């Protein structure tokens, strides 16, 4: 027995004051109304309706149950309406896990316009370069930058592909000169990403050519992208960063593109969330907004 449906049938019976009228009101049959009431009475172990007269009347238990049903059904309908309203105008707390580079370097680009578009959503942002367990950490969505993600129980929505490029501050180029080909990098101060202590090699390719490996260990090794970004901006050397991270700096002239004919490969930006079924509106609009944002941010300067 669908108890909620049976409760609605019972309330309709009371308000229509008859089985036939209730059947018409519920777009069903007289026998269906009668059967639903019988199921309720059997489940409750009490008679709800007096059937021994031509006029319908409630027993004492029936009157009490009717009032309780009205209260329960109002609460159910109010909850459904609240969810529908939230879907129409997303609101509430959105817990987001993101790498440090997004949380510190890119947040200024996307957070203000997102807040302006969805003022009812409040973001709780946790920044960490380690992969966080979304379910255990009670996160609604995570932003990740990686190679293609392995299959998992999580849903991964690709936001954009962002090219890895070499950048340096104009002041650095003024002091040390232009880089003359990949071989010329050996004469420059290179800033290496070293998450485990060992520098991650650069694989630089020109067009469809084979990539050339470069060991960037030299002027600085750091285990966070934010440190490399800060060092590059300060003129300490040449760093490899995603275009999405440095796009605003390239446009503003704070950084310049070094060896623009070479690419360090692509990094994928993902939005990851625990379950695609009944996706909350606040998560859905956030993911769509980030797709729009990165589609613009990844465009060449």
Short mmCIF file of N, CA, C and O in Angstrom, two decimals, residues 132-217:
data_model
loop_
_atom_site.label_atom_id
_atom_site.label_comp_id
_atom_site.label_asym_id
_atom_site.label_seq_id
_atom_site.Cartn_x
_atom_site.Cartn_y
_atom_site.Cartn_z
N UNK A 132 40.75 14.82 -2.03
CA UNK A 132 39.93 14.67 -0.83
C UNK A 132 38.79 13.69 -1.12
O UNK A 132 38.23 13.67 -2.21
N UNK A 133 38.45 12.89 -0.12
CA UNK A 133 37.29 12.02 -0.22
C UNK A 133 36.05 12.89 -0.09
O UNK A 133 35.75 13.42 0.99
N UNK A 134 35.31 13.05 -1.18
CA UNK A 134 34.17 13.96 -1.19
C UNK A 134 33.09 13.53 -0.22
O UNK A 134 32.51 14.37 0.49
N UNK A 135 32.80 12.23 -0.19
CA UNK A 135 31.72 11.74 0.66
C UNK A 135 32.11 11.88 2.12
O UNK A 135 31.33 12.41 2.94
N UNK A 136 33.31 11.45 2.46
CA UNK A 136 33.75 11.53 3.86
C UNK A 136 33.87 12.99 4.30
O UNK A 136 33.56 13.33 5.44
N UNK A 137 34.34 13.86 3.41
CA UNK A 137 34.50 15.26 3.74
C UNK A 137 33.22 16.07 3.61
O UNK A 137 33.23 17.27 3.88
N UNK A 138 32.13 15.41 3.16
CA UNK A 138 30.82 16.06 3.01
C UNK A 138 30.90 17.26 2.06
O UNK A 138 30.31 18.32 2.30
N UNK A 139 31.62 17.06 0.95
CA UNK A 139 31.71 18.10 -0.08
C UNK A 139 30.63 17.87 -1.13
O UNK A 139 30.31 16.73 -1.48
N UNK A 140 30.10 18.96 -1.65
CA UNK A 140 29.12 18.86 -2.72
C UNK A 140 29.80 18.65 -4.07
O UNK A 140 29.29 17.94 -4.94
N UNK A 141 30.96 19.28 -4.26
CA UNK A 141 31.65 19.22 -5.56
C UNK A 141 33.12 19.53 -5.33
O UNK A 141 33.50 20.22 -4.38
N UNK A 142 33.97 18.96 -6.20
CA UNK A 142 35.40 19.24 -6.16
C UNK A 142 35.85 19.70 -7.54
O UNK A 142 35.35 19.22 -8.56
N UNK A 143 36.78 20.65 -7.55
CA UNK A 143 37.44 21.06 -8.78
C UNK A 143 38.82 20.43 -8.79
O UNK A 143 39.55 20.52 -7.80
N UNK A 144 39.15 19.79 -9.90
CA UNK A 144 40.44 19.10 -9.96
C UNK A 144 41.13 19.37 -11.29
O UNK A 144 40.47 19.52 -12.32
N UNK A 145 42.44 19.44 -11.23
CA UNK A 145 43.27 19.61 -12.42
C UNK A 145 44.16 18.39 -12.51
O UNK A 145 44.94 18.12 -11.60
N UNK A 146 44.04 17.63 -13.59
CA UNK A 146 44.78 16.38 -13.66
C UNK A 146 44.81 15.86 -15.08
O UNK A 146 44.24 16.44 -16.00
N UNK A 147 45.51 14.76 -15.23
CA UNK A 147 45.38 13.94 -16.43
C UNK A 147 44.00 13.30 -16.37
O UNK A 147 43.28 13.46 -15.39
N UNK A 148 43.57 12.58 -17.43
CA UNK A 148 42.25 11.94 -17.38
C UNK A 148 42.05 11.14 -16.10
O UNK A 148 42.93 10.38 -15.67
N UNK A 149 40.91 11.33 -15.45
CA UNK A 149 40.64 10.66 -14.19
C UNK A 149 40.28 9.19 -14.40
O UNK A 149 39.64 8.84 -15.38
N UNK A 150 40.72 8.37 -13.46
CA UNK A 150 40.37 6.95 -13.52
C UNK A 150 38.90 6.77 -13.21
O UNK A 150 38.27 7.62 -12.58
N UNK A 151 38.35 5.65 -13.68
CA UNK A 151 36.95 5.35 -13.38
C UNK A 151 36.75 5.23 -11.87
O UNK A 151 37.60 4.71 -11.15
N UNK A 152 35.64 5.73 -11.39
CA UNK A 152 35.32 5.62 -9.98
C UNK A 152 33.82 5.76 -9.81
O UNK A 152 33.08 5.88 -10.78
N UNK A 153 33.39 5.74 -8.57
CA UNK A 153 31.97 5.90 -8.28
C UNK A 153 31.55 7.36 -8.39
O UNK A 153 30.37 7.67 -8.33
N UNK A 154 32.52 8.26 -8.54
CA UNK A 154 32.23 9.68 -8.66
C UNK A 154 31.88 10.04 -10.10
O UNK A 154 32.28 9.36 -11.04
N UNK A 155 31.16 11.13 -10.25
CA UNK A 155 30.85 11.67 -11.56
C UNK A 155 31.85 12.77 -11.86
O UNK A 155 32.02 13.70 -11.06
N UNK A 156 32.58 12.68 -12.97
CA UNK A 156 33.56 13.68 -13.35
C UNK A 156 33.10 14.39 -14.62
O UNK A 156 32.91 13.76 -15.66
N UNK A 157 32.89 15.69 -14.52
CA UNK A 157 32.46 16.50 -15.67
C UNK A 157 33.62 17.36 -16.11
O UNK A 157 34.13 18.19 -15.37
N UNK A 158 34.09 17.15 -17.33
CA UNK A 158 35.23 17.94 -17.81
C UNK A 158 34.80 19.38 -18.06
O UNK A 158 33.81 19.65 -18.74
N UNK A 159 35.56 20.31 -17.48
CA UNK A 159 35.25 21.72 -17.63
C UNK A 159 35.98 22.33 -18.81
O UNK A 159 35.42 23.12 -19.57
N UNK A 160 37.26 21.98 -18.94
CA UNK A 160 38.03 22.52 -20.06
C UNK A 160 39.36 21.78 -20.16
O UNK A 160 39.78 21.09 -19.23
N UNK A 161 40.00 21.93 -21.29
CA UNK A 161 41.39 21.53 -21.48
C UNK A 161 42.21 22.80 -21.46
O UNK A 161 41.88 23.77 -22.17
N UNK A 162 43.25 22.85 -20.65
CA UNK A 162 44.08 24.05 -20.58
C UNK A 162 45.52 23.69 -20.88
O UNK A 162 46.09 22.79 -20.27
N UNK A 163 46.10 24.40 -21.81
CA UNK A 163 47.47 24.14 -22.22
C UNK A 163 48.45 24.59 -21.14
O UNK A 163 48.27 25.62 -20.49
N UNK A 164 49.49 23.80 -20.95
CA UNK A 164 50.58 24.20 -20.07
C UNK A 164 51.60 24.99 -20.88
O UNK A 164 52.06 24.53 -21.93
N UNK A 165 51.94 26.16 -20.40
CA UNK A 165 52.85 27.05 -21.13
C UNK A 165 53.95 27.56 -20.22
O UNK A 165 53.82 27.55 -18.99
N UNK A 166 55.04 28.02 -20.83
CA UNK A 166 56.14 28.61 -20.08
C UNK A 166 55.91 30.11 -19.97
O UNK A 166 55.61 30.77 -20.96
N UNK A 167 56.10 30.63 -18.77
CA UNK A 167 55.89 32.06 -18.55
C UNK A 167 57.00 32.61 -17.66
O UNK A 167 57.64 31.88 -16.89
N UNK A 168 57.20 33.91 -17.79
CA UNK A 168 58.16 34.62 -16.95
C UNK A 168 57.72 36.07 -16.85
O UNK A 168 56.94 36.56 -17.68
N UNK A 169 58.23 36.76 -15.83
CA UNK A 169 57.93 38.18 -15.68
C UNK A 169 58.73 38.98 -16.70
O UNK A 169 59.86 38.61 -17.05
N UNK A 170 58.18 40.09 -17.20
CA UNK A 170 58.95 40.95 -18.13
C UNK A 170 60.30 41.36 -17.55
O UNK A 170 61.29 41.44 -18.29
N UNK A 171 60.36 41.61 -16.24
CA UNK A 171 61.62 42.01 -15.62
C UNK A 171 62.67 40.92 -15.74
O UNK A 171 63.86 41.20 -15.95
N UNK A 172 62.23 39.65 -15.64
CA UNK A 172 63.18 38.55 -15.80
C UNK A 172 63.74 38.52 -17.23
O UNK A 172 64.95 38.36 -17.44
N UNK A 173 62.87 38.68 -18.20
CA UNK A 173 63.30 38.65 -19.61
C UNK A 173 64.24 39.81 -19.89
O UNK A 173 65.23 39.66 -20.62
N UNK A 174 63.96 40.96 -19.30
CA UNK A 174 64.84 42.11 -19.49
C UNK A 174 66.24 41.83 -18.94
O UNK A 174 67.26 42.21 -19.54
N UNK A 175 66.32 41.14 -17.80
CA UNK A 175 67.62 40.87 -17.18
C UNK A 175 68.37 39.73 -17.86
O UNK A 175 69.60 39.78 -18.01
N UNK A 176 67.64 38.68 -18.26
CA UNK A 176 68.30 37.46 -18.73
C UNK A 176 68.17 37.23 -20.23
O UNK A 176 68.76 36.28 -20.76
N UNK A 177 67.36 38.02 -20.90
CA UNK A 177 67.23 37.89 -22.34
C UNK A 177 66.21 36.84 -22.75
O UNK A 177 65.69 36.07 -21.93
N UNK A 178 65.94 36.82 -24.05
CA UNK A 178 64.97 35.87 -24.60
C UNK A 178 65.56 34.45 -24.60
O UNK A 178 66.78 34.27 -24.67
N UNK A 179 64.69 33.47 -24.53
CA UNK A 179 65.11 32.07 -24.60
C UNK A 179 65.27 31.68 -26.07
O UNK A 179 64.35 31.87 -26.87
N UNK A 180 66.41 31.16 -26.41
CA UNK A 180 66.69 30.76 -27.79
C UNK A 180 66.47 29.27 -27.97
O UNK A 180 67.39 28.46 -27.91
N UNK A 181 65.21 28.84 -28.13
CA UNK A 181 64.89 27.44 -28.34
C UNK A 181 64.92 26.66 -27.04
O UNK A 181 65.35 27.14 -25.99
N UNK A 182 64.47 25.41 -27.13
CA UNK A 182 64.41 24.56 -25.94
C UNK A 182 65.81 24.37 -25.35
O UNK A 182 65.99 24.35 -24.13
N UNK A 183 66.81 24.26 -26.22
CA UNK A 183 68.17 24.04 -25.73
C UNK A 183 68.65 25.22 -24.89
O UNK A 183 69.46 25.07 -23.97
N UNK A 184 68.11 26.41 -25.21
CA UNK A 184 68.53 27.60 -24.47
C UNK A 184 68.00 27.66 -23.06
O UNK A 184 68.46 28.49 -22.26
N UNK A 185 67.03 26.80 -22.71
CA UNK A 185 66.51 26.81 -21.35
C UNK A 185 67.58 26.46 -20.32
O UNK A 185 67.50 26.86 -19.16
N UNK A 186 68.60 25.72 -20.74
CA UNK A 186 69.66 25.31 -19.82
C UNK A 186 70.43 26.52 -19.28
O UNK A 186 71.05 26.44 -18.22
N UNK A 187 70.38 27.64 -19.98
CA UNK A 187 71.07 28.84 -19.54
C UNK A 187 70.17 29.78 -18.72
O UNK A 187 70.56 30.89 -18.38
N UNK A 188 68.97 29.32 -18.41
CA UNK A 188 68.03 30.18 -17.69
C UNK A 188 67.69 29.60 -16.32
O UNK A 188 67.98 28.43 -16.02
N UNK A 189 67.09 30.45 -15.50
CA UNK A 189 66.66 30.05 -14.17
C UNK A 189 65.26 29.45 -14.28
O UNK A 189 64.31 30.14 -14.65
N UNK A 190 65.16 28.17 -13.96
CA UNK A 190 63.90 27.45 -14.13
C UNK A 190 63.27 27.15 -12.77
O UNK A 190 63.97 26.83 -11.80
N UNK A 191 61.96 27.24 -12.74
CA UNK A 191 61.19 27.04 -11.51
C UNK A 191 60.43 25.72 -11.63
O UNK A 191 59.58 25.57 -12.50
N UNK A 192 60.74 24.78 -10.77
CA UNK A 192 60.25 23.40 -10.92
C UNK A 192 59.15 23.08 -9.92
O UNK A 192 59.22 23.45 -8.74
N UNK A 193 58.15 22.36 -10.41
CA UNK A 193 57.11 21.80 -9.54
C UNK A 193 57.61 20.47 -9.02
O UNK A 193 57.94 19.56 -9.80
N UNK A 194 57.71 20.33 -7.69
CA UNK A 194 58.28 19.12 -7.09
C UNK A 194 57.40 18.68 -5.93
O UNK A 194 57.73 18.88 -4.75
N UNK A 195 56.23 18.07 -6.21
CA UNK A 195 55.31 17.71 -5.14
C UNK A 195 55.85 16.69 -4.16
O UNK A 195 55.47 16.67 -2.99
N UNK A 196 56.74 15.82 -4.61
CA UNK A 196 57.31 14.82 -3.71
C UNK A 196 58.78 15.05 -3.44
O UNK A 196 59.48 14.15 -2.98
N UNK A 197 59.28 16.23 -3.74
CA UNK A 197 60.69 16.53 -3.55
C UNK A 197 61.49 16.45 -4.83
O UNK A 197 62.54 17.08 -4.95
N UNK A 198 61.03 15.65 -5.81
CA UNK A 198 61.72 15.52 -7.08
C UNK A 198 61.00 16.37 -8.13
O UNK A 198 59.77 16.35 -8.23
N UNK A 199 61.77 17.09 -8.91
CA UNK A 199 61.19 17.98 -9.91
C UNK A 199 60.48 17.19 -11.00
O UNK A 199 60.98 16.15 -11.46
N UNK A 200 59.30 17.65 -11.40
CA UNK A 200 58.56 17.04 -12.49
C UNK A 200 59.12 17.56 -13.81
O UNK A 200 59.19 18.77 -14.04
N UNK A 201 59.56 16.64 -14.66
CA UNK A 201 60.18 17.04 -15.93
C UNK A 201 59.17 17.73 -16.83
O UNK A 201 57.98 17.42 -16.82
N UNK A 202 59.66 18.68 -17.64
CA UNK A 202 58.83 19.32 -18.65
C UNK A 202 58.94 18.51 -19.94
O UNK A 202 60.05 18.11 -20.34
N UNK A 203 57.84 18.28 -20.59
CA UNK A 203 57.82 17.62 -21.90
C UNK A 203 57.31 18.65 -22.90
O UNK A 203 56.10 18.88 -23.00
N UNK A 204 58.21 19.27 -23.65
CA UNK A 204 57.87 20.37 -24.54
C UNK A 204 57.82 19.88 -25.98
O UNK A 204 58.77 19.27 -26.47
N UNK A 205 56.70 20.14 -26.63
CA UNK A 205 56.52 19.70 -28.02
C UNK A 205 56.19 20.90 -28.89
O UNK A 205 55.47 21.83 -28.48
N UNK A 206 56.68 20.86 -30.09
CA UNK A 206 56.41 21.91 -31.08
C UNK A 206 55.50 21.32 -32.15
O UNK A 206 55.91 20.43 -32.89
N UNK A 207 54.26 21.81 -32.20
CA UNK A 207 53.30 21.26 -33.17
C UNK A 207 53.08 19.78 -32.91
O UNK A 207 52.82 19.35 -31.80
N UNK A 208 53.21 19.00 -33.99
CA UNK A 208 53.02 17.55 -33.88
C UNK A 208 54.33 16.80 -33.63
O UNK A 208 54.37 15.58 -33.70
N UNK A 209 55.38 17.55 -33.34
CA UNK A 209 56.67 16.92 -33.14
C UNK A 209 56.76 16.16 -31.83
O UNK A 209 55.92 16.31 -30.93
N UNK A 210 57.80 15.34 -31.72
CA UNK A 210 58.01 14.56 -30.51
C UNK A 210 58.39 15.50 -29.36
O UNK A 210 59.13 16.46 -29.56
N UNK A 211 57.88 15.24 -28.16
CA UNK A 211 58.22 16.11 -27.03
C UNK A 211 59.68 15.97 -26.62
O UNK A 211 60.28 14.89 -26.70
N UNK A 212 60.24 17.08 -26.18
CA UNK A 212 61.61 17.12 -25.69
C UNK A 212 61.57 17.25 -24.17
O UNK A 212 60.89 18.12 -23.64
N UNK A 213 62.31 16.39 -23.49
CA UNK A 213 62.31 16.40 -22.04
C UNK A 213 63.29 17.43 -21.52
O UNK A 213 64.43 17.54 -21.99
N UNK A 214 62.83 18.20 -20.54
CA UNK A 214 63.68 19.22 -19.91
C UNK A 214 63.59 19.03 -18.40
O UNK A 214 62.49 18.94 -17.84
N UNK A 215 64.74 18.96 -17.75
CA UNK A 215 64.77 18.88 -16.29
C UNK A 215 64.81 20.31 -15.75
O UNK A 215 65.82 21.01 -15.90
N UNK A 216 63.71 20.77 -15.11
CA UNK A 216 63.67 22.17 -14.68
C UNK A 216 64.32 22.42 -13.32
O UNK A 216 64.31 23.56 -12.83
N UNK A 217 64.84 21.38 -12.68
CA UNK A 217 65.44 21.57 -11.36
C UNK A 217 66.60 22.55 -11.47
O UNK A 217 67.52 22.36 -12.26
#
